Coordinates of N, CA and C in Angstrom, one line a residue:
X5 N 3.3 19.2 -8.8 CA 2.3 18.1 -9.0 C 1.2 18.3 -7.9
X6 N 0.0 18.1 -8.3 CA -1.2 18.2 -7.4 C -1.3 17.0 -6.5
X7 N -2.1 17.1 -5.5 CA -2.3 16.0 -4.6 C -2.9 14.8 -5.3
X8 N -3.9 15.1 -6.2 CA -4.5 14.0 -6.9 C -3.5 13.3 -7.8
X9 N -2.6 14.0 -8.4 CA -1.5 13.4 -9.3 C -0.6 12.6 -8.4
X10 N -0.3 13.1 -7.2 CA 0.6 12.4 -6.3 C -0.1 11.0 -5.9
X11 N -1.4 11.1 -5.6 CA -2.1 9.9 -5.2 C -2.2 8.9 -6.4
X12 N -2.4 9.4 -7.6 CA -2.4 8.6 -8.7 C -1.1 7.9 -8.9
X13 N 0.0 8.7 -8.8 CA 1.4 8.1 -9.0 C 1.6 7.1 -7.9
X14 N 1.2 7.3 -6.7 CA 1.4 6.3 -5.6 C 0.6 5.1 -5.9
X15 N -0.6 5.2 -6.4 CA -1.4 4.1 -6.8 C -0.7 3.2 -7.9
X16 N -0.1 3.9 -8.9 CA 0.6 3.2 -9.9 C 1.8 2.5 -9.4
X17 N 2.5 3.1 -8.5 CA 3.6 2.4 -7.8 C 3.2 1.2 -7.1
X18 N 2.0 1.3 -6.4 CA 1.5 0.1 -5.6 C 1.1 -1.0 -6.6
X19 N 0.6 -0.6 -7.7 CA 0.2 -1.6 -8.8 C 1.4 -2.3 -9.3
X20 N 2.4 -1.5 -9.6 CA 3.7 -2.1 -10.1 C 4.3 -3.0 -9.1
X21 N 4.3 -2.6 -7.8 CA 4.8 -3.5 -6.8 C 4.1 -4.8 -6.7
X22 N 2.8 -4.7 -6.8 CA 2.0 -5.9 -6.7 C 2.4 -6.9 -7.9
X23 N 2.5 -6.3 -9.0 CA 2.9 -7.1 -10.2 C 4.3 -7.7 -10.0
X24 N 5.3 -6.9 -9.5 CA 6.6 -7.4 -9.3 C 6.7 -8.4 -8.2
X25 N 5.8 -8.4 -7.3 CA 5.8 -9.4 -6.2 C 5.3 -10.8 -6.7
X26 N 4.7 -10.9 -7.8 CA 4.2 -12.1 -8.4 C 5.4 -13.1 -8.7
X27 N 5.1 -14.3 -8.5 CA 6.1 -15.4 -8.8 C 6.4 -15.4 -10.3
X28 N 5.5 -14.9 -11.1 CA 5.7 -14.8 -12.6 C 6.6 -13.7 -13.0
X29 N 7.0 -12.8 -12.1 CA 7.8 -11.7 -12.5 C 9.3 -11.8 -12.1
X30 N 9.8 -13.0 -12.0 CA 11.2 -13.2 -11.6 C 12.1 -12.5 -12.6
X31 N 11.9 -12.8 -13.8 CA 12.8 -12.2 -14.8 C 12.8 -10.7 -14.9
X32 N 11.5 -10.1 -14.8 CA 11.4 -8.7 -14.8 C 12.0 -8.0 -13.6
X33 N 11.8 -8.7 -12.4 CA 12.5 -8.2 -11.2 C 14.0 -8.2 -11.3
X34 N 14.5 -9.3 -11.8 CA 16.0 -9.4 -12.0 C 16.5 -8.3 -12.9
X35 N 15.9 -8.1 -14.0 CA 16.3 -7.1 -15.0 C 16.3 -5.7 -14.4
X36 N 15.2 -5.4 -13.7 CA 15.0 -4.1 -13.0 C 16.0 -3.9 -11.9
X37 N 16.3 -4.9 -11.1 CA 17.2 -4.7 -10.0 C 18.7 -4.5 -10.5
X38 N 18.9 -4.9 -11.7 CA 20.3 -4.7 -12.3 C 20.4 -3.5 -13.2
X39 N 19.4 -2.6 -13.2 CA 19.4 -1.4 -14.1 C 20.6 -0.5 -13.8
X40 N 21.2 -0.1 -14.8 CA 22.2 1.0 -14.7 C 21.4 2.3 -14.8
X41 N 21.4 3.0 -13.7 CA 20.6 4.2 -13.7 C 21.1 5.3 -14.6
X42 N 22.3 5.2 -15.0 CA 22.9 6.2 -16.0 C 22.5 5.9 -17.4
X43 N 22.1 4.7 -17.6 CA 21.7 4.2 -19.0 C 20.7 3.1 -18.9
X44 N 19.5 3.5 -18.4 CA 18.5 2.5 -18.2 C 17.9 1.9 -19.6
X45 N 18.6 0.9 -20.0 CA 18.3 0.4 -21.4 C 17.6 -0.9 -21.5
X46 N 17.2 -1.4 -20.4 CA 16.5 -2.7 -20.3 C 15.0 -2.6 -20.8
X47 N 14.5 -3.5 -21.6 CA 13.2 -3.4 -22.1 C 12.2 -3.4 -21.0
X48 N 12.4 -4.1 -19.9 CA 11.5 -4.1 -18.7 C 11.3 -2.7 -18.2
X49 N 12.4 -1.9 -18.1 CA 12.3 -0.5 -17.7 C 11.4 0.3 -18.6
X50 N 11.7 0.2 -19.9 CA 10.9 1.0 -20.9 C 9.5 0.6 -21.0
X51 N 9.2 -0.7 -20.8 CA 7.8 -1.1 -20.8 C 7.0 -0.5 -19.7
X52 N 7.6 -0.4 -18.5 CA 7.0 0.3 -17.4 C 6.8 1.8 -17.6
X53 N 7.9 2.4 -18.1 CA 7.8 3.8 -18.4 C 6.7 4.2 -19.4
X54 N 6.7 3.5 -20.5 CA 5.7 3.8 -21.5 C 4.3 3.3 -21.1
X55 N 4.2 2.1 -20.5 CA 2.9 1.5 -20.2 C 2.3 2.0 -18.9
X56 N 3.0 2.2 -17.9 CA 2.4 2.6 -16.6 C 2.8 4.0 -16.1
X57 N 4.0 4.4 -16.4 CA 4.5 5.7 -15.8 C 4.5 6.9 -16.7
X58 N 4.1 6.7 -17.9 CA 4.2 7.8 -18.9 C 3.8 9.2 -18.4
X59 N 2.7 9.3 -17.6 CA 2.3 10.7 -17.2 C 3.2 11.2 -16.1
X60 N 4.1 10.4 -15.5 CA 4.9 10.8 -14.4 C 6.4 11.0 -14.8
X61 N 6.8 10.5 -16.0 CA 8.2 10.6 -16.4 C 8.3 11.8 -17.3
X62 N 9.0 12.8 -16.9 CA 9.2 14.0 -17.7 C 10.3 13.8 -18.7
X63 N 10.3 14.5 -19.7 CA 11.3 14.3 -20.8 C 12.8 14.3 -20.4
X64 N 13.3 15.2 -19.5 CA 14.7 15.2 -19.3 C 15.2 13.8 -18.8
X65 N 16.4 13.5 -19.2 CA 17.1 12.3 -18.8 C 17.1 12.1 -17.3
X66 N 17.2 13.2 -16.6 CA 17.2 13.2 -15.1 C 16.0 12.4 -14.5
X67 N 14.9 12.6 -15.1 CA 13.7 11.9 -14.6 C 13.7 10.4 -14.9
X68 N 14.3 10.1 -16.0 CA 14.4 8.7 -16.3 C 15.4 8.0 -15.4
X69 N 16.5 8.7 -15.0 CA 17.4 8.2 -14.0 C 16.8 8.1 -12.7
X70 N 16.0 9.0 -12.3 CA 15.3 8.9 -11.0 C 14.3 7.7 -11.0
X71 N 13.6 7.5 -12.1 CA 12.7 6.4 -12.1 C 13.4 5.1 -12.2
X72 N 14.6 5.1 -12.8 CA 15.4 3.8 -12.9 C 15.8 3.4 -11.4
X73 N 16.2 4.3 -10.6 CA 16.6 4.0 -9.2 C 15.4 3.6 -8.4
X74 N 14.3 4.3 -8.6 CA 13.1 3.9 -7.9 C 12.6 2.5 -8.3
X75 N 12.6 2.2 -9.6 CA 12.2 0.8 -10.0 C 13.2 -0.2 -9.6
X76 N 14.4 0.1 -9.6 CA 15.4 -0.9 -9.2 C 15.2 -1.3 -7.7
X77 N 15.0 -0.3 -6.9 CA 14.8 -0.6 -5.5 C 13.4 -1.3 -5.3
X78 N 12.4 -0.9 -6.0 CA 11.1 -1.5 -5.9 C 11.2 -2.9 -6.3
X79 N 11.9 -3.3 -7.3 CA 12.1 -4.7 -7.7 C 12.6 -5.5 -6.5
X80 N 13.6 -5.0 -5.8 CA 14.2 -5.8 -4.7 C 13.1 -5.9 -3.5
X81 N 12.5 -4.8 -3.2 CA 11.5 -4.8 -2.1 C 10.3 -5.7 -2.4
X82 N 9.8 -5.5 -3.6 CA 8.6 -6.2 -4.0 C 8.9 -7.7 -4.2
X83 N 10.1 -8.0 -4.7 CA 10.5 -9.4 -4.8 C 10.6 -10.1 -3.5
X84 N 10.9 -9.4 -2.5 CA 11.0 -10.0 -1.1 C 9.6 -9.9 -0.4
X85 N 8.6 -9.4 -1.2 CA 7.2 -9.2 -0.7 C 7.2 -8.3 0.5
X86 N 8.0 -7.2 0.4 CA 8.0 -6.3 1.5 C 7.5 -4.9 1.2
X87 N 6.8 -4.8 0.0 CA 6.2 -3.5 -0.3 C 4.8 -3.5 0.4
X88 N 4.6 -2.5 1.3 CA 3.4 -2.5 2.1 C 2.9 -1.0 2.0
X89 N 1.8 -0.8 1.3 CA 1.2 0.6 1.3 C 1.0 1.1 2.7
X90 N 1.2 2.3 2.9 CA 1.0 3.0 4.2 C 2.0 2.6 5.3
X91 N 3.1 2.0 4.9 CA 4.2 1.7 5.9 C 5.3 2.7 5.6
X92 N 5.3 3.8 6.4 CA 6.1 4.9 6.1 C 7.6 4.5 6.0
X93 N 8.3 5.2 5.1 CA 9.7 5.0 4.9 C 10.5 5.2 6.2
X94 N 10.2 6.3 6.9 CA 11.0 6.6 8.1 C 10.8 5.6 9.2
X95 N 9.6 5.1 9.3 CA 9.3 4.1 10.3 C 10.0 2.8 9.9
X96 N 9.9 2.4 8.7 CA 10.6 1.2 8.2 C 12.1 1.2 8.4
X97 N 12.6 2.4 8.1 CA 14.1 2.6 8.3 C 14.5 2.4 9.7
X98 N 13.7 3.0 10.6 CA 14.0 2.9 12.1 C 13.9 1.5 12.5
X99 N 12.9 0.8 12.1 CA 12.7 -0.6 12.5 C 13.8 -1.5 11.9
X100 N 14.3 -1.1 10.8 CA 15.4 -1.9 10.1 C 16.7 -1.6 10.7
X101 N 16.8 -0.7 11.6 CA 18.1 -0.4 12.2 C 19.0 0.5 11.4
X102 N 18.4 1.3 10.5 CA 19.1 2.3 9.7 C 19.6 3.3 10.7
X103 N 20.9 3.5 10.8 CA 21.5 4.4 11.8 C 21.0 5.8 11.5
X104 N 20.8 6.6 12.6 CA 20.4 8.0 12.5 C 21.2 8.8 11.5
X105 N 22.5 8.7 11.6 CA 23.4 9.4 10.7 C 23.1 9.1 9.3
X106 N 22.9 7.8 9.0 CA 22.7 7.4 7.6 C 21.3 7.9 7.1
X107 N 20.3 7.8 8.0 CA 19.0 8.3 7.6 C 19.0 9.8 7.4
X108 N 19.7 10.5 8.2 CA 19.8 12.0 8.1 C 20.6 12.3 6.8
X109 N 21.6 11.5 6.4 CA 22.3 11.7 5.2 C 21.4 11.5 4.0
X110 N 20.5 10.5 4.1 CA 19.5 10.3 3.0 C 18.6 11.5 2.9
X111 N 18.1 12.0 4.0 CA 17.2 13.1 3.9 C 17.8 14.4 3.5
X112 N 19.1 14.5 3.6 CA 19.9 15.8 3.2 C 20.4 15.7 1.8
X113 N 20.5 14.4 1.3 CA 21.1 14.2 0.0 C 20.3 14.8 -1.2
X114 N 21.0 15.2 -2.2 CA 20.4 15.7 -3.4 C 21.1 15.1 -4.7
X115 N 20.3 15.1 -5.7 CA 20.9 14.7 -7.1 C 21.5 13.3 -7.0
X116 N 22.7 13.2 -7.5 CA 23.4 11.9 -7.6 C 23.6 11.2 -6.2
X117 N 23.9 12.1 -5.2 CA 24.1 11.6 -3.9 C 22.9 10.9 -3.3
X118 N 21.7 11.5 -3.6 CA 20.5 10.8 -3.2 C 20.2 9.5 -3.9
X119 N 20.4 9.6 -5.2 CA 20.2 8.3 -6.0 C 21.1 7.2 -5.6
X120 N 22.3 7.5 -5.2 CA 23.3 6.5 -4.7 C 22.9 5.9 -3.4
X121 N 22.1 6.5 -2.6 CA 21.7 6.0 -1.3 C 20.4 5.1 -1.4
X122 N 19.7 5.0 -2.5 CA 18.4 4.3 -2.5 C 18.6 2.8 -2.6
X123 N 19.5 2.3 -3.4 CA 19.7 0.9 -3.5 C 20.2 0.3 -2.2
X124 N 21.2 0.9 -1.6 CA 21.6 0.3 -0.3 C 20.5 0.3 0.8
X125 N 19.6 1.3 0.7 CA 18.5 1.4 1.6 C 17.6 0.2 1.4
X126 N 17.3 0.0 0.1 CA 16.4 -1.2 -0.3 C 17.0 -2.5 0.2
X127 N 18.3 -2.6 0.0 CA 18.9 -3.9 0.5 C 18.9 -4.1 2.0
X128 N 19.1 -3.0 2.7 CA 19.0 -3.1 4.2 C 17.6 -3.4 4.6
X129 N 16.6 -2.8 4.1 CA 15.2 -3.1 4.4 C 14.9 -4.6 4.1
X130 N 15.4 -5.0 3.0 CA 15.1 -6.4 2.6 C 15.9 -7.4 3.5
X131 N 17.1 -7.1 3.8 CA 18.0 -7.9 4.7 C 17.3 -8.0 6.1
X132 N 16.7 -6.9 6.5 CA 16.1 -6.9 7.9 C 14.6 -7.4 7.8
X133 N 14.1 -7.6 6.6 CA 12.7 -8.1 6.5 C 11.7 -7.1 6.9
X134 N 12.0 -5.8 6.6 CA 11.1 -4.7 7.0 C 10.3 -4.2 5.8
X135 N 9.0 -4.2 6.0 CA 8.1 -3.7 4.9 C 8.2 -2.2 4.8
X136 N 7.9 -1.7 3.6 CA 8.0 -0.3 3.4 C 7.1 0.1 2.2
X137 N 6.5 1.3 2.3 CA 5.8 1.8 1.2 C 6.7 2.5 0.2
X138 N 7.1 1.8 -0.9 CA 8.1 2.3 -1.8 C 7.7 3.6 -2.4
X139 N 6.4 3.9 -2.4 CA 5.9 5.2 -2.9 C 6.5 6.3 -2.1
X140 N 6.8 6.1 -0.8 CA 7.5 7.1 -0.1 C 8.9 7.4 -0.6
X141 N 9.6 6.4 -1.0 CA 10.9 6.5 -1.6 C 10.8 7.3 -2.9
X142 N 9.7 7.0 -3.7 CA 9.5 7.7 -5.0 C 9.2 9.2 -4.7
X143 N 8.4 9.4 -3.6 CA 8.2 10.8 -3.3 C 9.5 11.6 -2.9
X144 N 10.3 10.9 -2.2 CA 11.6 11.5 -1.8 C 12.5 11.8 -3.0
X145 N 12.6 10.8 -3.9 CA 13.5 11.0 -5.1 C 12.9 12.0 -6.0
X146 N 11.6 11.9 -6.3 CA 11.0 12.8 -7.3 C 10.8 14.3 -6.8
X147 N 10.7 14.4 -5.5 CA 10.5 15.8 -4.9 C 11.9 16.6 -4.9
X148 N 13.0 15.9 -5.0 CA 14.3 16.5 -4.9 C 14.4 17.7 -5.8
X149 N 14.6 18.9 -5.2 CA 14.7 20.1 -6.0 C 13.4 20.7 -6.3
X150 N 12.3 20.1 -5.9 CA 11.0 20.7 -6.2 C 10.4 21.5 -5.1
X151 N 9.2 22.0 -5.3 CA 8.6 22.9 -4.3 C 8.1 22.2 -3.0
X152 N 7.8 20.9 -3.1 CA 7.4 20.2 -1.9 C 8.5 19.3 -1.3
X153 N 9.7 19.5 -1.7 CA 10.9 18.7 -1.2 C 10.9 18.7 0.3
X154 N 10.9 19.9 1.0 CA 11.0 19.9 2.4 C 9.9 19.2 3.1
X155 N 8.7 19.4 2.6 CA 7.5 18.7 3.2 C 7.7 17.2 3.2
X156 N 8.1 16.7 2.1 CA 8.4 15.2 2.0 C 9.4 14.8 2.9
X157 N 10.5 15.5 3.0 CA 11.6 15.1 3.9 C 11.2 15.2 5.3
X158 N 10.5 16.3 5.7 CA 10.1 16.4 7.1 C 9.1 15.3 7.5
X159 N 8.2 14.9 6.6 CA 7.3 13.8 6.9 C 8.0 12.5 7.2
X160 N 9.1 12.2 6.4 CA 9.8 11.0 6.7 C 10.7 11.2 8.0
X161 N 11.2 12.3 8.2 CA 12.0 12.5 9.4 C 11.1 12.3 10.7
X162 N 9.9 12.9 10.6 CA 9.0 12.7 11.7 C 8.6 11.2 11.9
X163 N 8.4 10.5 10.8 CA 8.1 9.1 10.9 C 9.3 8.3 11.5
X164 N 10.5 8.6 11.1 CA 11.7 7.9 11.6 C 11.9 8.2 13.1
X165 N 11.8 9.4 13.5 CA 12.1 9.8 14.9 C 10.9 9.4 15.8
X166 N 9.7 9.3 15.3 CA 8.6 8.8 16.1 C 8.8 7.3 16.4
X167 N 9.2 6.6 15.3 CA 9.5 5.1 15.5 C 10.7 4.9 16.5
X168 N 11.7 5.7 16.4 CA 12.9 5.6 17.3 C 12.4 5.8 18.7
X169 N 11.6 6.8 18.9 CA 11.1 7.2 20.2 C 10.3 6.0 20.8
X170 N 9.4 5.4 20.0 CA 8.6 4.3 20.5 C 9.5 3.1 20.8
X171 N 10.6 2.9 20.0 CA 11.5 1.8 20.3 C 12.2 2.1 21.7
X172 N 12.7 3.3 21.9 CA 13.4 3.6 23.1 C 12.5 3.6 24.3
X173 N 11.2 4.0 24.2 CA 10.3 3.9 25.2 C 9.9 2.5 25.6
X174 N 9.7 1.7 24.6 CA 9.4 0.3 24.9 C 10.6 -0.5 25.5
X175 N 11.8 -0.1 25.1 CA 13.0 -0.8 25.6 C 13.2 -0.3 27.1
X176 N 12.9 0.9 27.4 CA 13.1 1.4 28.7 C 12.1 0.8 29.7
X177 N 10.9 0.4 29.2 CA 9.9 -0.2 30.0 C 10.0 -1.7 30.2
X178 N 10.8 -2.3 29.4 CA 11.0 -3.8 29.6 C 11.7 -4.1 30.9
X179 N 11.2 -5.0 31.6 CA 11.8 -5.4 32.9 C 13.1 -6.1 32.7
X180 N 14.1 -5.8 33.5 CA 15.4 -6.5 33.4 C 15.3 -7.8 34.1
X181 N 16.1 -8.7 33.7 CA 16.1 -10.1 34.3 C 16.9 -10.2 35.5

């Protein structure tokens, strides 16, 4: 996928997130958050795939499964009004207290193992009230097994560890009582 296609896909994800954050989208969010990724059969899923995501959903069932997990997590994050463009996944995860081992497991996971880690991540971000650019999650999921997989994973690792370092530096500088 070219950079312009990536940017277009990210823009579509931001547009969907904005729509899902609307008070009028309660039913759509609920349906998407309950998607079975192995059989995404809800009309809300298909309306997004055909209406918004058609250029980005490749024919194999695997891509439909990937998009199902992306949209399920996006529904939770957007519903909590925590989708924030340009708020890197790694930074958000560090600020939400996602343990280093868990984040490393996310970045090393592939196929079903990766898909299984996305919803719990969304739930932890929502529980901690941390905004995230869900397009970063889409990049991670969609790049799995692709030519830019390592680049995507390294970008998020850098973001996570930069945020952890800032946290430890600011904690070390706080005066003790």
